[in-house]
Amino acid sequence: MAPFRTQHQTNRNAAGGPSLPMMPPIIHSSEGPVMAKADTIDHGVTEAPYERGFSPYDFNGGTTLAIAGPDYAVVAADTRLSSGYEILSRNVSKLHALTDGCVLGSAGCKTDVDQLRSVLDIKQKIYHHNHRKQMSTPSVAQMLGNTLYYKRFFPYYAFNVLGGVDAEGKGAVYSYDAIGSFERTGYSATGSGQAYIIPLLDNVIGHKNRADENRDLPAEEVVEIVKDAFVTAGERDIYTGDAVEIMVITKDGIQTTTFDLKRD
Amino acid sequence: MFRNQYDTDVTVWSPEGRLLQVEYAMESVKQGSACVGLRSNTYAVLGAIKRSVSELSSHQKKILEIDDHIAMGIAGLTADARSLAKYMRNECLNHKYVYGSPLPPHLLMADLADKHQRCTQTYVRRPYGVGLLVIGMDARKQTPRLYQTCPSGNLYEFYASAIGARSQSARTYLEKHYESFEEASKDDLILHALQALVGCVSGDDELTKENGSIAIVGKDEKLTLLEGEALQPYLDRLELAAPEEEEEEGKDDDEGDDEVEAMET
Protein backbone atom coordinates (compact mmCIF):
# COMPACT_ATOMS: atom_id res chain seq x y z
CA MET A 1 0.00 0.00 0.00
CA ALA A 2 1.61 3.27 -1.12
CA PRO A 3 2.05 5.47 1.98
CA PHE A 4 1.68 8.72 0.09
CA ARG A 5 -1.73 8.15 -1.43
CA THR A 6 -3.98 9.94 1.06
CA GLN A 7 -3.78 11.40 4.50
CA HIS A 8 -6.45 9.28 6.07
CA GLN A 9 -7.06 6.02 4.33
CA THR A 10 -10.17 4.05 5.09
CA ASN A 11 -10.38 0.79 3.21
CA ARG A 12 -13.91 -0.35 2.75
CA ASN A 13 -15.17 -3.68 1.43
CA ALA A 14 -18.11 -4.08 -0.90
CA ALA A 15 -20.61 -4.09 1.96
CA GLY A 16 -19.40 -0.64 3.10
CA GLY A 17 -17.68 -1.66 6.33
CA PRO A 18 -13.95 -1.29 6.87
CA SER A 19 -11.99 -4.28 5.68
CA LEU A 20 -8.59 -3.33 6.99
CA PRO A 21 -7.61 -1.25 9.98
CA MET A 22 -7.24 2.52 9.27
CA MET A 23 -3.74 3.57 8.20
CA PRO A 24 -2.16 6.19 10.44
CA PRO A 25 -2.06 9.69 8.90
CA ILE A 26 0.92 11.29 7.20
CA ILE A 27 2.56 14.05 9.22
CA HIS A 28 4.17 16.82 7.24
CA SER A 29 7.03 18.20 9.27
CA SER A 30 10.16 20.12 8.32
CA GLU A 31 11.90 16.80 7.64
CA GLY A 32 9.30 15.81 5.07
CA PRO A 33 6.28 13.58 5.18
CA VAL A 34 6.38 10.78 7.68
CA MET A 35 3.79 8.31 8.85
CA ALA A 36 2.59 8.93 12.40
CA LYS A 37 2.96 6.25 15.02
CA ALA A 38 -0.05 3.99 14.82
CA ASP A 39 -0.80 3.96 18.54
CA THR A 40 -1.45 7.71 18.95
CA ILE A 41 -4.99 9.05 19.20
CA ASP A 42 -4.12 12.63 18.40
CA HIS A 43 -3.38 11.98 14.73
CA GLY A 44 0.24 12.95 15.12
CA VAL A 45 -0.32 16.52 16.22
CA THR A 46 1.90 16.34 19.28
CA GLU A 47 4.78 15.01 17.18
CA ALA A 48 4.67 17.93 14.77
CA PRO A 49 2.43 20.56 16.23
CA TYR A 50 1.13 23.37 14.02
CA GLU A 51 -1.29 26.21 14.58
CA ARG A 52 -4.87 25.54 13.73
CA GLY A 53 -7.74 27.96 13.90
CA PHE A 54 -8.45 31.48 12.77
CA SER A 55 -7.64 34.72 14.56
CA PRO A 56 -10.09 37.52 13.91
CA TYR A 57 -7.45 40.08 14.77
CA ASP A 58 -4.41 41.37 12.95
CA PHE A 59 -2.01 43.93 14.30
CA ASN A 60 -1.44 46.70 11.79
CA GLY A 61 1.01 48.63 13.91
CA GLY A 62 1.66 52.29 14.52
CA THR A 63 1.88 54.72 17.38
CA THR A 64 -0.33 57.60 18.44
CA LEU A 65 0.10 60.26 21.06
CA ALA A 66 -1.76 63.25 22.48
CA ILE A 67 -0.71 66.15 24.70
CA ALA A 68 -2.98 68.67 26.42
CA GLY A 69 -2.01 72.31 26.82
CA PRO A 70 -3.68 75.24 28.60
CA ASP A 71 -5.75 76.19 25.54
CA TYR A 72 -4.85 73.59 22.91
CA ALA A 73 -4.33 69.89 22.41
CA VAL A 74 -1.87 68.17 20.08
CA VAL A 75 -2.71 64.74 18.66
CA ALA A 76 -0.21 62.93 16.44
CA ALA A 77 0.19 59.54 14.82
CA ASP A 78 2.55 57.93 12.36
CA THR A 79 1.23 57.01 8.94
CA ARG A 80 2.65 53.53 8.49
CA LEU A 81 0.31 50.55 8.02
CA SER A 82 1.98 47.16 8.40
CA SER A 83 1.15 43.49 8.81
CA GLY A 84 3.79 41.13 10.16
CA TYR A 85 7.09 42.23 8.69
CA GLU A 86 5.51 43.84 5.66
CA ILE A 87 4.58 47.44 5.10
CA LEU A 88 1.12 47.76 3.54
CA SER A 89 1.20 51.54 3.17
CA ARG A 90 3.38 54.47 4.14
CA ASN A 91 0.53 56.95 3.97
CA VAL A 92 -2.54 55.96 5.94
CA SER A 93 -3.97 58.30 8.57
CA LYS A 94 -4.64 57.08 12.09
CA LEU A 95 -6.29 60.35 13.11
CA HIS A 96 -9.97 61.15 12.70
CA ALA A 97 -11.66 64.39 13.64
CA LEU A 98 -14.97 63.47 15.28
CA THR A 99 -16.09 67.05 15.89
CA ASP A 100 -14.56 70.48 15.30
CA GLY A 101 -13.07 70.25 18.77
CA CYS A 102 -11.68 66.75 19.14
CA VAL A 103 -9.60 64.19 17.28
CA LEU A 104 -9.44 60.45 17.81
CA GLY A 105 -6.12 58.68 17.25
CA SER A 106 -6.32 54.89 16.99
CA ALA A 107 -3.70 52.19 16.47
CA GLY A 108 -4.28 48.45 16.34
CA CYS A 109 -6.29 46.43 13.86
CA LYS A 110 -7.19 48.78 11.01
CA THR A 111 -10.54 47.23 10.19
CA ASP A 112 -11.64 47.49 13.82
CA VAL A 113 -10.43 51.09 13.90
CA ASP A 114 -12.40 51.92 10.74
CA GLN A 115 -15.53 50.28 12.08
CA LEU A 116 -15.20 52.05 15.42
CA ARG A 117 -14.91 55.38 13.60
CA SER A 118 -18.01 54.67 11.49
CA VAL A 119 -20.01 53.81 14.59
CA LEU A 120 -18.81 56.93 16.45
CA ASP A 121 -19.56 59.16 13.44
CA ILE A 122 -23.12 57.88 13.28
CA LYS A 123 -23.68 58.36 17.02
CA GLN A 124 -22.18 61.83 16.85
CA LYS A 125 -24.49 62.72 13.95
CA ILE A 126 -27.58 61.53 15.78
CA TYR A 127 -26.55 63.58 18.81
CA HIS A 128 -26.12 66.60 16.55
CA HIS A 129 -29.59 66.11 15.07
CA ASN A 130 -31.23 65.77 18.46
CA HIS A 131 -29.34 68.42 20.42
CA ARG A 132 -28.68 70.82 17.55
CA LYS A 133 -25.08 71.26 18.61
CA GLN A 134 -21.83 69.31 18.41
CA MET A 135 -20.80 66.94 21.18
CA SER A 136 -18.37 68.39 23.71
CA THR A 137 -15.05 66.57 24.10
CA PRO A 138 -15.88 65.08 27.54
CA SER A 139 -19.13 63.75 26.05
CA VAL A 140 -17.25 62.18 23.15
CA ALA A 141 -14.87 60.64 25.67
CA GLN A 142 -17.73 59.05 27.58
CA MET A 143 -19.39 57.84 24.38
CA LEU A 144 -16.17 56.22 23.18
CA GLY A 145 -15.73 54.46 26.52
CA ASN A 146 -19.28 53.13 26.37
CA THR A 147 -18.97 52.06 22.74
CA LEU A 148 -15.83 50.07 23.53
CA TYR A 149 -17.37 48.40 26.57
CA TYR A 150 -20.41 47.44 24.51
CA LYS A 151 -18.06 44.95 22.81
CA ARG A 152 -16.52 43.79 26.05
CA PHE A 153 -16.56 40.12 25.00
CA PHE A 154 -15.35 40.55 21.43
CA PRO A 155 -13.43 43.80 21.65
CA TYR A 156 -12.50 46.35 19.05
CA TYR A 157 -8.79 45.81 18.67
CA ALA A 158 -8.21 49.53 18.78
CA PHE A 159 -5.91 51.40 21.11
CA ASN A 160 -7.29 54.88 21.34
CA VAL A 161 -6.24 58.29 22.41
CA LEU A 162 -8.66 61.21 22.30
CA GLY A 163 -7.46 64.81 22.21
CA GLY A 164 -9.38 68.05 22.04
CA VAL A 165 -10.54 71.17 23.82
CA ASP A 166 -13.22 71.00 26.48
CA ALA A 167 -16.20 73.34 26.84
CA GLU A 168 -14.01 75.97 28.55
CA GLY A 169 -11.39 75.88 25.81
CA LYS A 170 -8.79 74.02 27.89
CA GLY A 171 -6.83 71.16 26.35
CA ALA A 172 -8.17 67.68 27.17
CA VAL A 173 -6.59 64.29 26.53
CA TYR A 174 -8.19 60.94 27.31
CA SER A 175 -6.42 57.57 27.18
CA TYR A 176 -8.22 54.26 26.67
CA ASP A 177 -7.67 50.55 26.78
CA ALA A 178 -9.32 48.21 24.27
CA ILE A 179 -12.40 47.61 26.41
CA GLY A 180 -13.33 51.15 27.32
CA SER A 181 -11.56 51.99 30.54
CA PHE A 182 -10.56 55.64 30.23
CA GLU A 183 -9.12 58.53 32.13
CA ARG A 184 -8.49 62.20 31.48
CA THR A 185 -4.75 62.80 31.55
CA GLY A 186 -2.29 65.52 30.61
CA TYR A 187 -0.66 63.39 27.92
CA SER A 188 -0.88 59.89 26.53
CA ALA A 189 0.67 57.57 23.96
CA THR A 190 -0.60 54.28 22.60
CA GLY A 191 0.31 51.66 20.01
CA SER A 192 3.47 49.75 19.19
CA GLY A 193 5.83 52.57 20.15
CA GLN A 194 4.15 53.67 23.36
CA ALA A 195 6.86 52.21 25.59
CA TYR A 196 9.46 54.43 23.90
CA ILE A 197 7.39 57.59 23.99
CA ILE A 198 5.66 57.60 27.37
CA PRO A 199 8.86 57.83 29.44
CA LEU A 200 9.98 60.71 27.24
CA LEU A 201 6.68 62.54 27.79
CA ASP A 202 6.83 61.83 31.53
CA ASN A 203 10.04 63.79 31.69
CA VAL A 204 9.44 66.58 29.19
CA ILE A 205 5.69 67.20 29.48
CA GLY A 206 4.98 65.77 32.93
CA HIS A 207 8.11 67.43 34.23
CA LYS A 208 9.01 64.35 36.25
CA ASN A 209 12.51 64.12 37.72
CA ARG A 210 13.57 67.47 36.47
CA ALA A 211 15.27 70.19 38.40
CA ASP A 212 14.38 73.15 36.18
CA GLU A 213 11.27 75.26 36.65
CA ASN A 214 8.00 73.91 35.32
CA ARG A 215 6.43 76.16 32.73
CA ASP A 216 3.47 76.05 30.36
CA LEU A 217 4.66 75.14 26.89
CA PRO A 218 3.29 76.90 23.82
CA ALA A 219 1.79 74.75 21.06
CA GLU A 220 4.75 75.25 18.69
CA GLU A 221 7.23 73.89 21.23
CA VAL A 222 5.04 70.89 21.96
CA VAL A 223 4.88 70.10 18.24
CA GLU A 224 8.70 70.02 18.16
CA ILE A 225 8.70 67.66 21.14
CA VAL A 226 6.18 65.45 19.37
CA LYS A 227 8.42 65.25 16.31
CA ASP A 228 11.36 64.25 18.51
CA ALA A 229 9.22 61.63 20.23
CA PHE A 230 8.30 60.00 16.93
CA VAL A 231 11.87 60.09 15.70
CA THR A 232 12.79 58.27 18.91
CA ALA A 233 10.08 55.66 18.56
CA GLY A 234 10.78 55.19 14.84
CA GLU A 235 14.41 54.46 15.62
CA ARG A 236 13.67 51.29 17.56
CA ASP A 237 10.12 50.26 16.76
CA ILE A 238 9.81 48.60 13.35
CA TYR A 239 6.13 49.40 13.07
CA THR A 240 6.61 53.15 13.47
CA GLY A 241 7.98 55.34 10.70
CA ASP A 242 7.42 56.89 7.25
CA ALA A 243 5.71 60.09 8.42
CA VAL A 244 3.90 61.70 11.35
CA GLU A 245 0.58 63.48 11.03
CA ILE A 246 0.25 66.17 13.71
CA MET A 247 -3.06 67.91 14.49
CA VAL A 248 -3.26 70.94 16.76
CA ILE A 249 -6.75 71.56 18.13
CA THR A 250 -7.79 74.92 19.54
CA LYS A 251 -11.15 76.56 20.04
CA ASP A 252 -10.71 78.01 16.54
CA GLY A 253 -10.41 74.64 14.86
CA ILE A 254 -7.94 71.99 13.78
CA GLN A 255 -4.64 72.50 11.95
CA THR A 256 -2.82 69.58 10.37
CA THR A 257 0.85 69.23 9.47
CA THR A 258 2.94 66.30 8.27
CA PHE A 259 6.53 65.53 9.19
CA ASP A 260 8.62 62.89 7.41
CA LEU A 261 10.34 60.10 9.31
CA LYS A 262 12.83 57.41 8.36
CA ARG A 263 11.33 54.88 6.00
CA ASP A 264 13.35 51.86 7.19
CA MET B 1 -71.05 67.53 -4.99
CA PHE B 2 -70.77 64.16 -3.23
CA ARG B 3 -68.11 65.35 -0.88
CA ASN B 4 -69.75 64.37 2.40
CA GLN B 5 -70.63 60.79 1.51
CA TYR B 6 -67.26 59.65 0.23
CA ASP B 7 -64.83 61.48 2.42
CA THR B 8 -64.66 59.50 5.66
CA ASP B 9 -62.14 56.92 4.54
CA VAL B 10 -58.95 57.30 2.54
CA THR B 11 -59.68 54.03 0.74
CA VAL B 12 -62.99 55.27 -0.71
CA TRP B 13 -63.18 56.88 -4.14
CA SER B 14 -65.60 59.68 -4.82
CA PRO B 15 -67.75 59.45 -7.99
CA GLU B 16 -65.56 62.08 -9.61
CA GLY B 17 -62.57 59.79 -9.19
CA ARG B 18 -61.01 61.70 -6.29
CA LEU B 19 -59.66 60.58 -2.96
CA LEU B 20 -61.21 63.23 -0.78
CA GLN B 21 -59.23 62.39 2.36
CA VAL B 22 -56.01 62.99 0.48
CA GLU B 23 -57.31 66.31 -0.77
CA TYR B 24 -58.30 67.31 2.74
CA ALA B 25 -54.79 66.44 3.87
CA MET B 26 -53.45 68.82 1.22
CA GLU B 27 -55.59 71.57 2.74
CA SER B 28 -53.56 71.15 5.90
CA VAL B 29 -50.43 72.14 3.99
CA LYS B 30 -52.09 75.39 2.96
CA GLN B 31 -52.67 76.24 6.61
CA GLY B 32 -49.01 76.20 7.48
CA SER B 33 -46.94 79.37 7.20
CA ALA B 34 -45.01 79.96 4.01
CA CYS B 35 -41.92 78.15 2.87
CA VAL B 36 -39.98 78.90 -0.35
CA GLY B 37 -37.23 77.10 -2.19
CA LEU B 38 -35.08 78.09 -5.16
CA ARG B 39 -31.87 77.06 -6.80
CA SER B 40 -29.05 78.19 -9.03
CA ASN B 41 -26.34 76.16 -10.77
CA THR B 42 -24.28 75.98 -7.61
CA TYR B 43 -26.57 76.63 -4.63
CA ALA B 44 -30.04 75.75 -3.42
CA VAL B 45 -31.78 77.91 -0.83
CA LEU B 46 -34.78 77.33 1.46
CA GLY B 47 -36.59 80.15 3.22
CA ALA B 48 -39.41 80.03 5.74
CA ILE B 49 -41.50 82.21 8.03
CA LYS B 50 -41.52 80.79 11.54
CA ARG B 51 -44.88 81.20 13.23
CA SER B 52 -45.24 81.76 16.96
CA VAL B 53 -48.47 80.96 18.74
CA SER B 54 -48.33 83.98 21.05
CA GLU B 55 -45.92 86.71 22.07
CA LEU B 56 -44.72 84.52 24.91
CA SER B 57 -43.93 81.46 22.82
CA SER B 58 -40.95 80.60 20.68
CA HIS B 59 -41.07 80.51 16.90
CA GLN B 60 -41.69 77.06 15.51
CA LYS B 61 -38.78 75.63 13.54
CA LYS B 62 -39.66 75.30 9.86
CA ILE B 63 -36.38 74.09 8.42
CA LEU B 64 -34.91 70.78 9.52
CA GLU B 65 -31.42 69.47 8.84
CA ILE B 66 -31.41 66.00 7.35
CA ASP B 67 -27.72 65.58 6.61
CA ASP B 68 -24.70 67.70 5.70
CA HIS B 69 -26.06 68.04 2.18
CA ILE B 70 -29.85 67.88 2.59
CA ALA B 71 -32.32 70.21 4.32
CA MET B 72 -36.10 70.25 4.45
CA GLY B 73 -38.65 73.04 4.81
CA ILE B 74 -42.10 72.10 6.10
CA ALA B 75 -45.66 73.40 5.94
CA GLY B 76 -48.52 71.66 7.71
CA LEU B 77 -48.51 69.23 10.63
CA THR B 78 -45.15 69.74 12.31
CA ALA B 79 -45.32 66.44 14.16
CA ASP B 80 -45.75 64.54 10.88
CA ALA B 81 -42.78 66.43 9.48
CA ARG B 82 -40.59 65.53 12.43
CA SER B 83 -41.45 61.87 12.09
CA LEU B 84 -40.48 62.02 8.40
CA ALA B 85 -37.27 63.90 9.26
CA LYS B 86 -36.30 61.15 11.69
CA TYR B 87 -36.83 58.56 8.97
CA MET B 88 -34.86 60.56 6.41
CA ARG B 89 -31.95 61.13 8.79
CA ASN B 90 -31.76 57.43 9.46
CA GLU B 91 -31.76 56.63 5.76
CA CYS B 92 -28.91 59.09 5.20
CA LEU B 93 -26.82 57.63 8.02
CA ASN B 94 -27.45 54.09 6.84
CA HIS B 95 -26.47 54.88 3.28
CA LYS B 96 -23.30 56.60 4.44
CA TYR B 97 -22.42 53.59 6.57
CA VAL B 98 -23.08 50.98 3.89
CA TYR B 99 -21.85 52.79 0.75
CA GLY B 100 -19.39 55.32 2.18
CA SER B 101 -20.89 58.28 0.33
CA PRO B 102 -23.70 60.80 0.95
CA LEU B 103 -27.18 59.62 -0.01
CA PRO B 104 -28.14 61.13 -3.37
CA PRO B 105 -31.24 63.32 -2.79
CA HIS B 106 -33.23 61.84 -5.68
CA LEU B 107 -33.06 58.37 -4.13
CA LEU B 108 -34.21 59.70 -0.78
CA MET B 109 -37.09 61.61 -2.38
CA ALA B 110 -38.29 58.63 -4.39
CA ASP B 111 -38.34 56.59 -1.21
CA LEU B 112 -40.15 59.38 0.62
CA ALA B 113 -42.79 59.70 -2.09
CA ASP B 114 -43.47 55.97 -1.86
CA LYS B 115 -43.80 56.29 1.90
CA HIS B 116 -46.41 59.00 1.42
CA GLN B 117 -48.31 56.93 -1.14
CA ARG B 118 -48.50 53.89 1.11
CA CYS B 119 -50.62 55.85 3.55
CA THR B 120 -53.16 56.65 0.83
CA GLN B 121 -53.90 53.05 0.01
CA THR B 122 -54.56 51.37 3.36
CA TYR B 123 -57.32 51.40 5.96
CA VAL B 124 -55.19 51.70 9.01
CA ARG B 125 -53.20 54.85 8.27
CA ARG B 126 -53.93 58.43 7.36
CA PRO B 127 -51.98 60.51 4.84
CA TYR B 128 -49.11 62.63 6.14
CA GLY B 129 -50.48 66.15 6.62
CA VAL B 130 -47.36 68.02 5.63
CA GLY B 131 -45.83 69.45 2.48
CA LEU B 132 -42.07 69.31 2.16
CA LEU B 133 -39.60 71.38 0.19
CA VAL B 134 -36.30 69.53 0.16
CA ILE B 135 -32.98 70.93 -1.05
CA GLY B 136 -30.00 68.69 -1.57
CA MET B 137 -26.65 68.40 -3.31
CA ASP B 138 -26.15 65.51 -5.69
CA ALA B 139 -22.64 64.47 -4.65
CA ARG B 140 -21.66 62.82 -7.89
CA LYS B 141 -22.79 65.51 -10.32
CA GLN B 142 -22.26 68.33 -7.82
CA THR B 143 -25.57 69.96 -8.73
CA PRO B 144 -28.12 71.38 -6.27
CA ARG B 145 -31.70 70.12 -6.41
CA LEU B 146 -35.09 71.25 -5.09
CA TYR B 147 -37.93 68.77 -4.59
CA GLN B 148 -41.48 69.07 -3.32
CA THR B 149 -43.70 66.37 -1.85
CA CYS B 150 -47.31 66.58 -0.81
CA PRO B 151 -49.68 64.29 1.11
CA SER B 152 -50.84 62.60 -2.08
CA GLY B 153 -47.39 61.07 -2.56
CA ASN B 154 -46.63 63.04 -5.70
CA LEU B 155 -43.03 64.11 -6.16
CA TYR B 156 -42.06 67.22 -8.07
CA GLU B 157 -38.76 68.80 -8.90
CA PHE B 158 -38.60 72.56 -9.21
CA TYR B 159 -36.27 75.40 -10.04
CA ALA B 160 -38.27 77.43 -7.54
CA SER B 161 -41.41 76.80 -5.50
CA ALA B 162 -43.41 77.96 -2.50
CA ILE B 163 -45.93 76.26 -0.21
CA GLY B 164 -48.07 77.26 2.73
CA ALA B 165 -50.28 80.20 3.62
CA ARG B 166 -50.24 83.16 1.20
CA SER B 167 -47.59 81.37 -0.85
CA GLN B 168 -49.18 82.57 -4.12
CA SER B 169 -47.45 85.89 -3.53
CA ALA B 170 -44.10 84.10 -3.31
CA ARG B 171 -44.83 82.01 -6.39
CA THR B 172 -45.70 85.12 -8.38
CA TYR B 173 -42.42 86.73 -7.34
CA LEU B 174 -40.46 83.58 -8.19
CA GLU B 175 -42.12 83.26 -11.60
CA LYS B 176 -41.15 86.82 -12.35
CA HIS B 177 -37.50 86.39 -11.40
CA TYR B 178 -36.62 82.73 -11.90
CA GLU B 179 -34.68 83.25 -15.10
CA SER B 180 -32.04 85.17 -13.17
CA PHE B 181 -31.57 82.40 -10.58
CA GLU B 182 -29.38 80.12 -12.67
CA GLU B 183 -26.31 82.35 -12.56
CA ALA B 184 -27.16 84.17 -9.34
CA SER B 185 -24.65 84.40 -6.51
CA LYS B 186 -25.29 82.84 -3.12
CA ASP B 187 -26.18 86.17 -1.53
CA ASP B 188 -28.55 87.06 -4.35
CA LEU B 189 -30.35 83.75 -3.98
CA ILE B 190 -30.82 84.36 -0.27
CA LEU B 191 -32.15 87.84 -0.97
CA HIS B 192 -34.59 86.46 -3.54
CA ALA B 193 -35.82 83.90 -1.00
CA LEU B 194 -36.37 86.57 1.63
CA GLN B 195 -37.96 88.95 -0.84
CA ALA B 196 -40.37 86.21 -1.88
CA LEU B 197 -41.28 85.64 1.78
CA VAL B 198 -41.97 89.30 2.44
CA GLY B 199 -45.24 88.96 0.57
CA CYS B 200 -46.32 85.95 2.66
CA VAL B 201 -46.39 87.48 6.13
CA SER B 202 -49.83 87.82 7.67
CA GLY B 203 -51.55 91.13 8.28
CA ASP B 204 -49.43 93.72 10.05
CA ASP B 205 -46.45 91.45 10.68
CA GLU B 206 -43.17 91.83 8.92
CA LEU B 207 -40.25 89.57 8.18
CA THR B 208 -37.73 89.88 11.00
CA LYS B 209 -34.69 88.01 12.19
CA GLU B 210 -36.86 86.27 14.79
CA ASN B 211 -39.36 84.80 12.40
CA GLY B 212 -37.22 84.34 9.29
CA SER B 213 -35.16 81.28 8.54
CA ILE B 214 -32.82 80.35 5.66
CA ALA B 215 -30.93 77.19 4.74
CA ILE B 216 -28.31 76.88 1.98
CA VAL B 217 -26.57 73.91 0.39
CA GLY B 218 -23.83 74.36 -2.16
CA LYS B 219 -21.01 72.74 -4.08
CA ASP B 220 -18.22 71.80 -1.67
CA GLU B 221 -20.10 73.46 1.16
CA LYS B 222 -21.83 71.83 4.11
CA LEU B 223 -25.42 72.75 4.88
CA THR B 224 -25.67 76.13 6.62
CA LEU B 225 -28.65 77.43 8.58
CA LEU B 226 -29.11 81.19 8.90
CA GLU B 227 -31.29 82.33 11.77
CA GLY B 228 -31.39 85.24 14.19
CA GLU B 229 -28.49 87.68 13.97
CA ALA B 230 -27.03 85.99 10.91
CA LEU B 231 -30.12 87.02 8.95
CA GLN B 232 -29.97 90.69 9.82
CA PRO B 233 -27.47 91.78 7.12
CA TYR B 234 -29.72 90.24 4.46
CA LEU B 235 -32.88 91.74 5.95
CA ASP B 236 -31.22 95.14 5.98
CA ARG B 237 -30.61 94.91 2.27
CA LEU B 238 -34.25 93.97 1.82
CA GLU B 239 -35.55 96.88 3.87
CA LEU B 240 -34.55 99.23 1.10
CA ALA B 241 -36.86 97.38 -1.30
CA ALA B 242 -39.77 96.97 1.17
CA PRO B 243 -41.94 99.99 0.18
CA GLU B 244 -42.60 98.54 -3.32
CA GLU B 245 -43.61 95.17 -1.88
CA GLU B 246 -46.14 96.62 0.60
CA GLU B 247 -48.46 97.56 -2.25
CA GLU B 248 -48.58 93.95 -3.42
CA GLU B 249 -49.24 92.52 0.04
CA GLY B 250 -52.84 93.71 0.20
CA LYS B 251 -53.65 92.03 -3.14
CA ASP B 252 -52.43 88.61 -2.17
CA ASP B 253 -54.52 87.84 0.88
CA ASP B 254 -56.36 85.02 -0.88
CA GLU B 255 -55.53 82.09 1.45
CA GLY B 256 -54.51 81.67 5.02
CA ASP B 257 -56.95 81.24 7.83
CA ASP B 258 -55.38 82.99 10.79
CA GLU B 259 -57.84 81.52 13.26
CA VAL B 260 -56.79 77.93 12.77
CA GLU B 261 -53.48 77.82 14.66
CA ALA B 262 -53.77 74.70 16.80
CA MET B 263 -51.45 72.03 15.32
CA GLU B 264 -50.05 73.49 12.20
CA THR B 265 -47.18 75.77 11.40
XYZ file of C-alpha atoms in Angstrom, chain A residues 65-75 162-164 170-174 184-188 205 216-217 222:
28
model
C 0.100 60.259 21.064
C -1.762 63.247 22.482
C -0.712 66.149 24.695
C -2.984 68.673 26.422
C -2.009 72.308 26.821
C -3.676 75.237 28.599
C -5.746 76.188 25.545
C -4.845 73.590 22.913
C -4.331 69.893 22.408
C -1.874 68.175 20.081
C -2.710 64.741 18.656
C -8.661 61.214 22.297
C -7.460 64.810 22.213
C -9.380 68.051 22.036
C -8.786 74.022 27.885
C -6.833 71.160 26.350
C -8.166 67.676 27.172
C -6.590 64.295 26.532
C -8.193 60.940 27.313
C -8.492 62.197 31.484
C -4.749 62.802 31.546
C -2.289 65.515 30.609
C -0.656 63.391 27.916
C -0.880 59.895 26.529
C 5.691 67.197 29.484
C 3.473 76.054 30.358
C 4.658 75.140 26.890
C 5.041 70.893 21.962
